[in-house]
C-alpha cells in the first residue's frame, strides 16, 4: 500500500484529491496539509511514500517544503509536484531540490493515480521532451571547459550513463546503447546519485545540464 500526503492551499482541490485517493486501489491517504510548514511537519511524523505537493502556496511554498522534507526523508519519501504551467521556474526549482516529477493540475484521475504509483517505485513520470523543455528554459549551464569539476568523482562510464539519462533515455535504452544489462545501468546510475548526493532521477538530469555535461538545445 502506497501512502500519500496531500498538500494544497485550496480546500476544494485538496478535498477532491483526498476523495480520489481514498477510492484508488493500492493507495492510502496518510494526511493532508494546507501549507508548506504543515506539510514538512506531517511528512516528518507520518513518513509517507509520496507527497503530492502544490508548488505555489503562501508562506512556505512547495519549493522550500520539498527541500526540507527531502533533507529529513533519508530516501524514504518522494515528492510529486502539482502545477498549473509546465514551464514554471518554481517547478524547475523543486526538481533541482530533489522532487521526483511534476504533473499539471488538469491531469486525468487515472493518470494521476498511475503517476503516484510510478513515483513511489522511483521512476520519472513525465515525458523526456517535457522535462527537457522545462530544464532548458531555466538551467544555468556551467561555464568551465572540459569535464565539470562537480563531476570529477564519476568514472567515464558513469558520466556516459548520466549524459544519456539527461537526454531522455530510459534504462533499457541506455543498456542497448552501451551493450550493458539493465541491472548494470541501474547500478551505475545509483552510484552517480550517491556520489553526487542526488535524491531523484530528475535531479540527476538537472545536474547534468547545470554542470555543462549536456548543453541546452543539443540533440
PDB file of C-alpha atoms in Angstrom:
ATOM      1  CA  UNK A   1       0.000   0.000   0.000  1.00  0.00           C
ATOM      2  CA  UNK A   2       1.398   3.399  -1.027  1.00  0.00           C
ATOM      3  CA  UNK A   3       0.800   6.192   1.478  1.00  0.00           C
ATOM      4  CA  UNK A   4       0.278   9.732   0.164  1.00  0.00           C
ATOM      5  CA  UNK A   5       0.390  13.118   1.879  1.00  0.00           C
ATOM      6  CA  UNK A   6      -1.750  15.665   0.006  1.00  0.00           C
ATOM      7  CA  UNK A   7      -0.584  19.294   0.132  1.00  0.00           C
ATOM      8  CA  UNK A   8      -2.621  22.135  -1.389  1.00  0.00           C
ATOM      9  CA  UNK A   9      -3.674  25.519  -0.033  1.00  0.00           C
ATOM     10  CA  UNK A  10      -7.041  25.415  -1.809  1.00  0.00           C
ATOM     11  CA  UNK A  11      -9.532  23.494   0.315  1.00  0.00           C
ATOM     12  CA  UNK A  12     -11.700  22.341  -2.588  1.00  0.00           C
ATOM     13  CA  UNK A  13      -8.795  20.973  -4.623  1.00  0.00           C
ATOM     14  CA  UNK A  14      -7.293  19.268  -1.587  1.00  0.00           C
ATOM     15  CA  UNK A  15     -10.611  17.672  -0.662  1.00  0.00           C
ATOM     16  CA  UNK A  16     -11.063  16.426  -4.231  1.00  0.00           C
ATOM     17  CA  UNK A  17      -7.617  14.858  -4.275  1.00  0.00           C
ATOM     18  CA  UNK A  18      -8.175  13.194  -0.916  1.00  0.00           C
ATOM     19  CA  UNK A  19     -11.518  11.753  -2.066  1.00  0.00           C
ATOM     20  CA  UNK A  20      -9.935  10.447  -5.269  1.00  0.00           C
ATOM     21  CA  UNK A  21      -7.074   8.761  -3.439  1.00  0.00           C
ATOM     22  CA  UNK A  22      -9.379   7.183  -0.855  1.00  0.00           C
ATOM     23  CA  UNK A  23     -11.156   5.403  -3.723  1.00  0.00           C
ATOM     24  CA  UNK A  24      -7.992   4.328  -5.549  1.00  0.00           C
ATOM     25  CA  UNK A  25      -6.739   0.763  -5.121  1.00  0.00           C
ATOM     26  CA  UNK A  26      -3.290   0.441  -3.625  1.00  0.00           C
ATOM     27  CA  UNK A  27      -3.247   3.990  -2.240  1.00  0.00           C
ATOM     28  CA  UNK A  28      -3.974   5.389   1.200  1.00  0.00           C
ATOM     29  CA  UNK A  29      -4.101   8.982   2.391  1.00  0.00           C
ATOM     30  CA  UNK A  30      -1.520   9.458   5.131  1.00  0.00           C
ATOM     31  CA  UNK A  31      -2.679  13.024   5.782  1.00  0.00           C
ATOM     32  CA  UNK A  32      -3.370  16.409   4.246  1.00  0.00           C
ATOM     33  CA  UNK A  33      -1.802  19.833   4.654  1.00  0.00           C
ATOM     34  CA  UNK A  34      -2.965  23.332   3.640  1.00  0.00           C
ATOM     35  CA  UNK A  35       0.532  24.841   3.523  1.00  0.00           C
ATOM     36  CA  UNK A  36       4.224  24.074   3.320  1.00  0.00           C
ATOM     37  CA  UNK A  37       5.014  24.313   7.020  1.00  0.00           C
ATOM     38  CA  UNK A  38       2.280  21.838   7.920  1.00  0.00           C
ATOM     39  CA  UNK A  39       3.466  19.557   5.112  1.00  0.00           C
ATOM     40  CA  UNK A  40       7.013  19.496   6.489  1.00  0.00           C
ATOM     41  CA  UNK A  41       5.788  18.651   9.988  1.00  0.00           C
ATOM     42  CA  UNK A  42       3.410  15.930   8.792  1.00  0.00           C
ATOM     43  CA  UNK A  43       5.981  14.388   6.438  1.00  0.00           C
ATOM     44  CA  UNK A  44       8.449  14.092   9.319  1.00  0.00           C
ATOM     45  CA  UNK A  45       5.856  12.441  11.542  1.00  0.00           C
ATOM     46  CA  UNK A  46       3.967  10.282   9.030  1.00  0.00           C
ATOM     47  CA  UNK A  47       6.803   9.320   6.643  1.00  0.00           C
ATOM     48  CA  UNK A  48       4.543   8.976   3.567  1.00  0.00           C
ATOM     49  CA  UNK A  49       5.803   7.212   0.448  1.00  0.00           C
ATOM     50  CA  UNK A  50       4.746  10.120  -1.780  1.00  0.00           C
ATOM     51  CA  UNK A  51       3.954  13.771  -1.114  1.00  0.00           C
ATOM     52  CA  UNK A  52       1.581  15.296  -3.666  1.00  0.00           C
ATOM     53  CA  UNK A  53       2.887  18.858  -3.428  1.00  0.00           C
ATOM     54  CA  UNK A  54       1.217  22.076  -4.556  1.00  0.00           C
ATOM     55  CA  UNK A  55       4.000  24.366  -5.758  1.00  0.00           C
ATOM     56  CA  UNK A  56       2.634  27.876  -5.215  1.00  0.00           C
ATOM     57  CA  UNK A  57       1.421  28.449  -1.663  1.00  0.00           C
ATOM     58  CA  UNK A  58       1.602  31.425   0.698  1.00  0.00           C
ATOM     59  CA  UNK A  59       4.199  31.283   3.442  1.00  0.00           C
ATOM     60  CA  UNK A  60       6.424  28.281   2.825  1.00  0.00           C
ATOM     61  CA  UNK A  61       5.957  27.348  -0.832  1.00  0.00           C
ATOM     62  CA  UNK A  62       6.323  23.910  -2.423  1.00  0.00           C
ATOM     63  CA  UNK A  63       9.946  24.500  -3.402  1.00  0.00           C
ATOM     64  CA  UNK A  64      11.131  25.179   0.148  1.00  0.00           C
ATOM     65  CA  UNK A  65       8.869  22.461   1.575  1.00  0.00           C
ATOM     66  CA  UNK A  66      10.320  19.942  -0.889  1.00  0.00           C
ATOM     67  CA  UNK A  67      13.859  20.779   0.192  1.00  0.00           C
ATOM     68  CA  UNK A  68      13.041  20.474   3.901  1.00  0.00           C
ATOM     69  CA  UNK A  69      11.117  17.217   3.535  1.00  0.00           C
ATOM     70  CA  UNK A  70      13.797  15.509   1.453  1.00  0.00           C
ATOM     71  CA  UNK A  71      16.541  16.704   3.791  1.00  0.00           C
ATOM     72  CA  UNK A  72      14.990  14.583   6.526  1.00  0.00           C
ATOM     73  CA  UNK A  73      13.489  11.779   4.458  1.00  0.00           C
ATOM     74  CA  UNK A  74      16.566   9.519   4.259  1.00  0.00           C
ATOM     75  CA  UNK A  75      15.379   8.383   0.831  1.00  0.00           C
ATOM     76  CA  UNK A  76      12.029   7.131   2.075  1.00  0.00           C
ATOM     77  CA  UNK A  77       9.724   9.869   0.769  1.00  0.00           C
ATOM     78  CA  UNK A  78       9.357  11.100  -2.798  1.00  0.00           C
ATOM     79  CA  UNK A  79       7.821  14.389  -3.935  1.00  0.00           C
ATOM     80  CA  UNK A  80       5.411  14.714  -6.852  1.00  0.00           C
ATOM     81  CA  UNK A  81       4.727  18.354  -7.702  1.00  0.00           C
ATOM     82  CA  UNK A  82       1.363  19.712  -8.848  1.00  0.00           C
ATOM     83  CA  UNK A  83       1.486  22.762 -11.096  1.00  0.00           C
ATOM     84  CA  UNK A  84      -0.667  24.826 -13.428  1.00  0.00           C
ATOM     85  CA  UNK A  85       2.027  25.527 -16.042  1.00  0.00           C
ATOM     86  CA  UNK A  86       4.676  23.083 -17.272  1.00  0.00           C
ATOM     87  CA  UNK A  87       7.240  25.830 -17.970  1.00  0.00           C
ATOM     88  CA  UNK A  88       7.352  27.107 -14.405  1.00  0.00           C
ATOM     89  CA  UNK A  89      10.543  28.265 -12.659  1.00  0.00           C
ATOM     90  CA  UNK A  90       9.094  27.085  -9.340  1.00  0.00           C
ATOM     91  CA  UNK A  91       8.748  23.559 -10.731  1.00  0.00           C
ATOM     92  CA  UNK A  92      12.317  23.695 -12.012  1.00  0.00           C
ATOM     93  CA  UNK A  93      13.499  24.757  -8.564  1.00  0.00           C
ATOM     94  CA  UNK A  94      11.581  21.879  -6.969  1.00  0.00           C
ATOM     95  CA  UNK A  95      13.200  19.379  -9.357  1.00  0.00           C
ATOM     96  CA  UNK A  96      16.566  20.932  -8.547  1.00  0.00           C
ATOM     97  CA  UNK A  97      15.804  20.356  -4.856  1.00  0.00           C
ATOM     98  CA  UNK A  98      15.057  16.685  -5.450  1.00  0.00           C
ATOM     99  CA  UNK A  99      11.386  16.363  -6.461  1.00  0.00           C
ATOM    100  CA  UNK A 100      10.819  13.200  -8.487  1.00  0.00           C
ATOM    101  CA  UNK A 101       8.499  14.762 -11.053  1.00  0.00           C
ATOM    102  CA  UNK A 102       5.632  17.079 -11.771  1.00  0.00           C
ATOM    103  CA  UNK A 103       2.053  16.948 -13.013  1.00  0.00           C
ATOM    104  CA  UNK A 104      -0.248  19.554 -14.480  1.00  0.00           C
ATOM    105  CA  UNK A 105      -3.377  20.107 -12.409  1.00  0.00           C
ATOM    106  CA  UNK A 106      -5.608  19.255 -15.370  1.00  0.00           C
ATOM    107  CA  UNK A 107      -4.340  15.660 -15.430  1.00  0.00           C
ATOM    108  CA  UNK A 108      -6.972  12.930 -15.541  1.00  0.00           C
ATOM    109  CA  UNK A 109      -7.694  10.972 -12.332  1.00  0.00           C
ATOM    110  CA  UNK A 110      -6.443   7.766 -13.948  1.00  0.00           C
ATOM    111  CA  UNK A 111      -3.110   9.285 -14.931  1.00  0.00           C
ATOM    112  CA  UNK A 112      -2.689  10.883 -11.510  1.00  0.00           C
ATOM    113  CA  UNK A 113      -3.116   7.535  -9.767  1.00  0.00           C
ATOM    114  CA  UNK A 114      -0.703   5.872 -12.189  1.00  0.00           C
ATOM    115  CA  UNK A 115       1.811   8.683 -11.665  1.00  0.00           C
ATOM    116  CA  UNK A 116       1.715   8.279  -7.886  1.00  0.00           C
ATOM    117  CA  UNK A 117       2.451   4.552  -8.182  1.00  0.00           C
ATOM    118  CA  UNK A 118       5.256   5.245 -10.661  1.00  0.00           C
ATOM    119  CA  UNK A 119       6.784   7.879  -8.390  1.00  0.00           C
ATOM    120  CA  UNK A 120       6.631   5.540  -5.396  1.00  0.00           C
ATOM    121  CA  UNK A 121       8.587   2.996  -7.442  1.00  0.00           C
ATOM    122  CA  UNK A 122      11.342   5.552  -8.002  1.00  0.00           C
ATOM    123  CA  UNK A 123      10.735   6.323 -11.679  1.00  0.00           C
ATOM    124  CA  UNK A 124      10.231   9.603 -13.558  1.00  0.00           C
ATOM    125  CA  UNK A 125       6.637  10.158 -14.599  1.00  0.00           C
ATOM    126  CA  UNK A 126       6.843  12.882 -17.236  1.00  0.00           C
ATOM    127  CA  UNK A 127       7.836  12.696 -20.866  1.00  0.00           C
ATOM    128  CA  UNK A 128      11.537  13.390 -21.520  1.00  0.00           C
ATOM    129  CA  UNK A 129      10.580  16.101 -24.028  1.00  0.00           C
ATOM    130  CA  UNK A 130       8.600  17.992 -21.362  1.00  0.00           C
ATOM    131  CA  UNK A 131      11.405  17.607 -18.837  1.00  0.00           C
ATOM    132  CA  UNK A 132      13.985  18.906 -21.304  1.00  0.00           C
ATOM    133  CA  UNK A 133      11.829  21.901 -22.279  1.00  0.00           C
ATOM    134  CA  UNK A 134      11.469  22.861 -18.631  1.00  0.00           C
ATOM    135  CA  UNK A 135      15.121  22.369 -17.746  1.00  0.00           C
ATOM    136  CA  UNK A 136      16.419  24.063 -20.873  1.00  0.00           C
ATOM    137  CA  UNK A 137      14.179  27.042 -20.160  1.00  0.00           C
ATOM    138  CA  UNK A 138      15.658  27.665 -16.711  1.00  0.00           C
ATOM    139  CA  UNK A 139      19.006  25.885 -16.497  1.00  0.00           C
ATOM    140  CA  UNK A 140      22.160  27.786 -15.562  1.00  0.00           C
ATOM    141  CA  UNK A 141      24.813  25.936 -17.525  1.00  0.00           C
ATOM    142  CA  UNK A 142      28.356  25.699 -16.153  1.00  0.00           C
ATOM    143  CA  UNK A 143      30.940  27.813 -17.958  1.00  0.00           C
ATOM    144  CA  UNK A 144      34.033  25.762 -17.254  1.00  0.00           C
ATOM    145  CA  UNK A 145      35.777  23.997 -20.131  1.00  0.00           C
ATOM    146  CA  UNK A 146      36.400  20.271 -20.168  1.00  0.00           C
ATOM    147  CA  UNK A 147      34.827  17.985 -17.593  1.00  0.00           C
ATOM    148  CA  UNK A 148      32.845  19.981 -14.994  1.00  0.00           C
ATOM    149  CA  UNK A 149      34.540  19.856 -11.591  1.00  0.00           C
ATOM    150  CA  UNK A 150      31.395  18.635  -9.828  1.00  0.00           C
ATOM    151  CA  UNK A 151      31.522  15.502 -11.986  1.00  0.00           C
ATOM    152  CA  UNK A 152      35.199  14.587 -11.487  1.00  0.00           C
ATOM    153  CA  UNK A 153      34.181  11.977  -8.914  1.00  0.00           C
ATOM    154  CA  UNK A 154      32.454   9.965 -11.652  1.00  0.00           C
ATOM    155  CA  UNK A 155      34.037   7.308 -13.833  1.00  0.00           C
ATOM    156  CA  UNK A 156      33.850   7.621 -17.625  1.00  0.00           C
ATOM    157  CA  UNK A 157      31.083   5.013 -17.720  1.00  0.00           C
ATOM    158  CA  UNK A 158      29.098   6.811 -15.029  1.00  0.00           C
ATOM    159  CA  UNK A 159      29.444  10.081 -16.952  1.00  0.00           C
ATOM    160  CA  UNK A 160      28.130   8.409 -20.088  1.00  0.00           C
ATOM    161  CA  UNK A 161      25.153   6.941 -18.224  1.00  0.00           C
ATOM    162  CA  UNK A 162      24.363  10.340 -16.691  1.00  0.00           C
ATOM    163  CA  UNK A 163      24.592  12.023 -20.098  1.00  0.00           C
ATOM    164  CA  UNK A 164      22.195   9.516 -21.631  1.00  0.00           C
ATOM    165  CA  UNK A 165      19.751   9.831 -18.723  1.00  0.00           C
ATOM    166  CA  UNK A 166      19.771  13.610 -19.198  1.00  0.00           C
ATOM    167  CA  UNK A 167      18.930  13.281 -22.879  1.00  0.00           C
ATOM    168  CA  UNK A 168      15.795  11.309 -22.023  1.00  0.00           C
ATOM    169  CA  UNK A 169      16.965   7.736 -22.441  1.00  0.00           C
ATOM    170  CA  UNK A 170      15.387   5.019 -20.305  1.00  0.00           C
ATOM    171  CA  UNK A 171      17.457   2.371 -18.567  1.00  0.00           C
ATOM    172  CA  UNK A 172      16.504  -0.073 -21.319  1.00  0.00           C
ATOM    173  CA  UNK A 173      17.600   2.422 -23.990  1.00  0.00           C
ATOM    174  CA  UNK A 174      20.907   3.024 -22.234  1.00  0.00           C
ATOM    175  CA  UNK A 175      21.519  -0.706 -21.836  1.00  0.00           C
ATOM    176  CA  UNK A 176      21.040  -1.171 -25.581  1.00  0.00           C
ATOM    177  CA  UNK A 177      23.216   1.841 -26.450  1.00  0.00           C
ATOM    178  CA  UNK A 178      26.109   0.733 -24.237  1.00  0.00           C
ATOM    179  CA  UNK A 179      25.649  -3.037 -24.613  1.00  0.00           C
ATOM    180  CA  UNK A 180      25.042  -3.494 -20.925  1.00  0.00           C
ATOM    181  CA  UNK A 181      22.407  -5.212 -18.828  1.00  0.00           C
ATOM    182  CA  UNK A 182      19.631  -3.029 -17.386  1.00  0.00           C
ATOM    183  CA  UNK A 183      20.698  -4.029 -13.872  1.00  0.00           C
ATOM    184  CA  UNK A 184      24.213  -2.772 -14.628  1.00  0.00           C
ATOM    185  CA  UNK A 185      22.832   0.543 -15.913  1.00  0.00           C
ATOM    186  CA  UNK A 186      20.776   0.906 -12.754  1.00  0.00           C
ATOM    187  CA  UNK A 187      23.871   0.204 -10.636  1.00  0.00           C
ATOM    188  CA  UNK A 188      25.856   2.875 -12.488  1.00  0.00           C
ATOM    189  CA  UNK A 189      23.038   5.396 -12.057  1.00  0.00           C
ATOM    190  CA  UNK A 190      22.705   4.609  -8.361  1.00  0.00           C
ATOM    191  CA  UNK A 191      26.442   5.198  -7.950  1.00  0.00           C
ATOM    192  CA  UNK A 192      26.146   8.520  -9.789  1.00  0.00           C
ATOM    193  CA  UNK A 193      23.349   9.637  -7.495  1.00  0.00           C
ATOM    194  CA  UNK A 194      25.204   8.511  -4.364  1.00  0.00           C
ATOM    195  CA  UNK A 195      28.462  10.226  -5.361  1.00  0.00           C
ATOM    196  CA  UNK A 196      26.704  13.476  -6.269  1.00  0.00           C
ATOM    197  CA  UNK A 197      24.279  13.420  -3.326  1.00  0.00           C
ATOM    198  CA  UNK A 198      21.189  13.300  -5.544  1.00  0.00           C
ATOM    199  CA  UNK A 199      17.769  12.029  -4.480  1.00  0.00           C
ATOM    200  CA  UNK A 200      15.935  11.567  -7.777  1.00  0.00           C
ATOM    201  CA  UNK A 201      16.450  10.803 -11.445  1.00  0.00           C
ATOM    202  CA  UNK A 202      15.024  14.216 -12.301  1.00  0.00           C
ATOM    203  CA  UNK A 203      17.617  15.876 -10.068  1.00  0.00           C
ATOM    204  CA  UNK A 204      20.297  13.946 -11.965  1.00  0.00           C
ATOM    205  CA  UNK A 205      19.003  15.429 -15.218  1.00  0.00           C
ATOM    206  CA  UNK A 206      19.147  18.938 -13.767  1.00  0.00           C
ATOM    207  CA  UNK A 207      22.700  18.343 -12.561  1.00  0.00           C
ATOM    208  CA  UNK A 208      23.808  17.134 -15.995  1.00  0.00           C
ATOM    209  CA  UNK A 209      22.544  20.353 -17.555  1.00  0.00           C
ATOM    210  CA  UNK A 210      23.764  22.721 -14.861  1.00  0.00           C
ATOM    211  CA  UNK A 211      27.236  21.177 -14.840  1.00  0.00           C
ATOM    212  CA  UNK A 212      27.554  21.581 -18.602  1.00  0.00           C
ATOM    213  CA  UNK A 213      27.688  17.827 -19.313  1.00  0.00           C
ATOM    214  CA  UNK A 214      24.640  18.318 -21.529  1.00  0.00           C
ATOM    215  CA  UNK A 215      24.160  21.606 -23.375  1.00  0.00           C
ATOM    216  CA  UNK A 216      20.647  23.126 -23.668  1.00  0.00           C
ATOM    217  CA  UNK A 217      19.415  22.820 -27.239  1.00  0.00           C
ATOM    218  CA  UNK A 218      21.715  19.919 -28.087  1.00  0.00           C
ATOM    219  CA  UNK A 219      20.182  16.966 -29.836  1.00  0.00           C
TER     220      UNK A 219
END
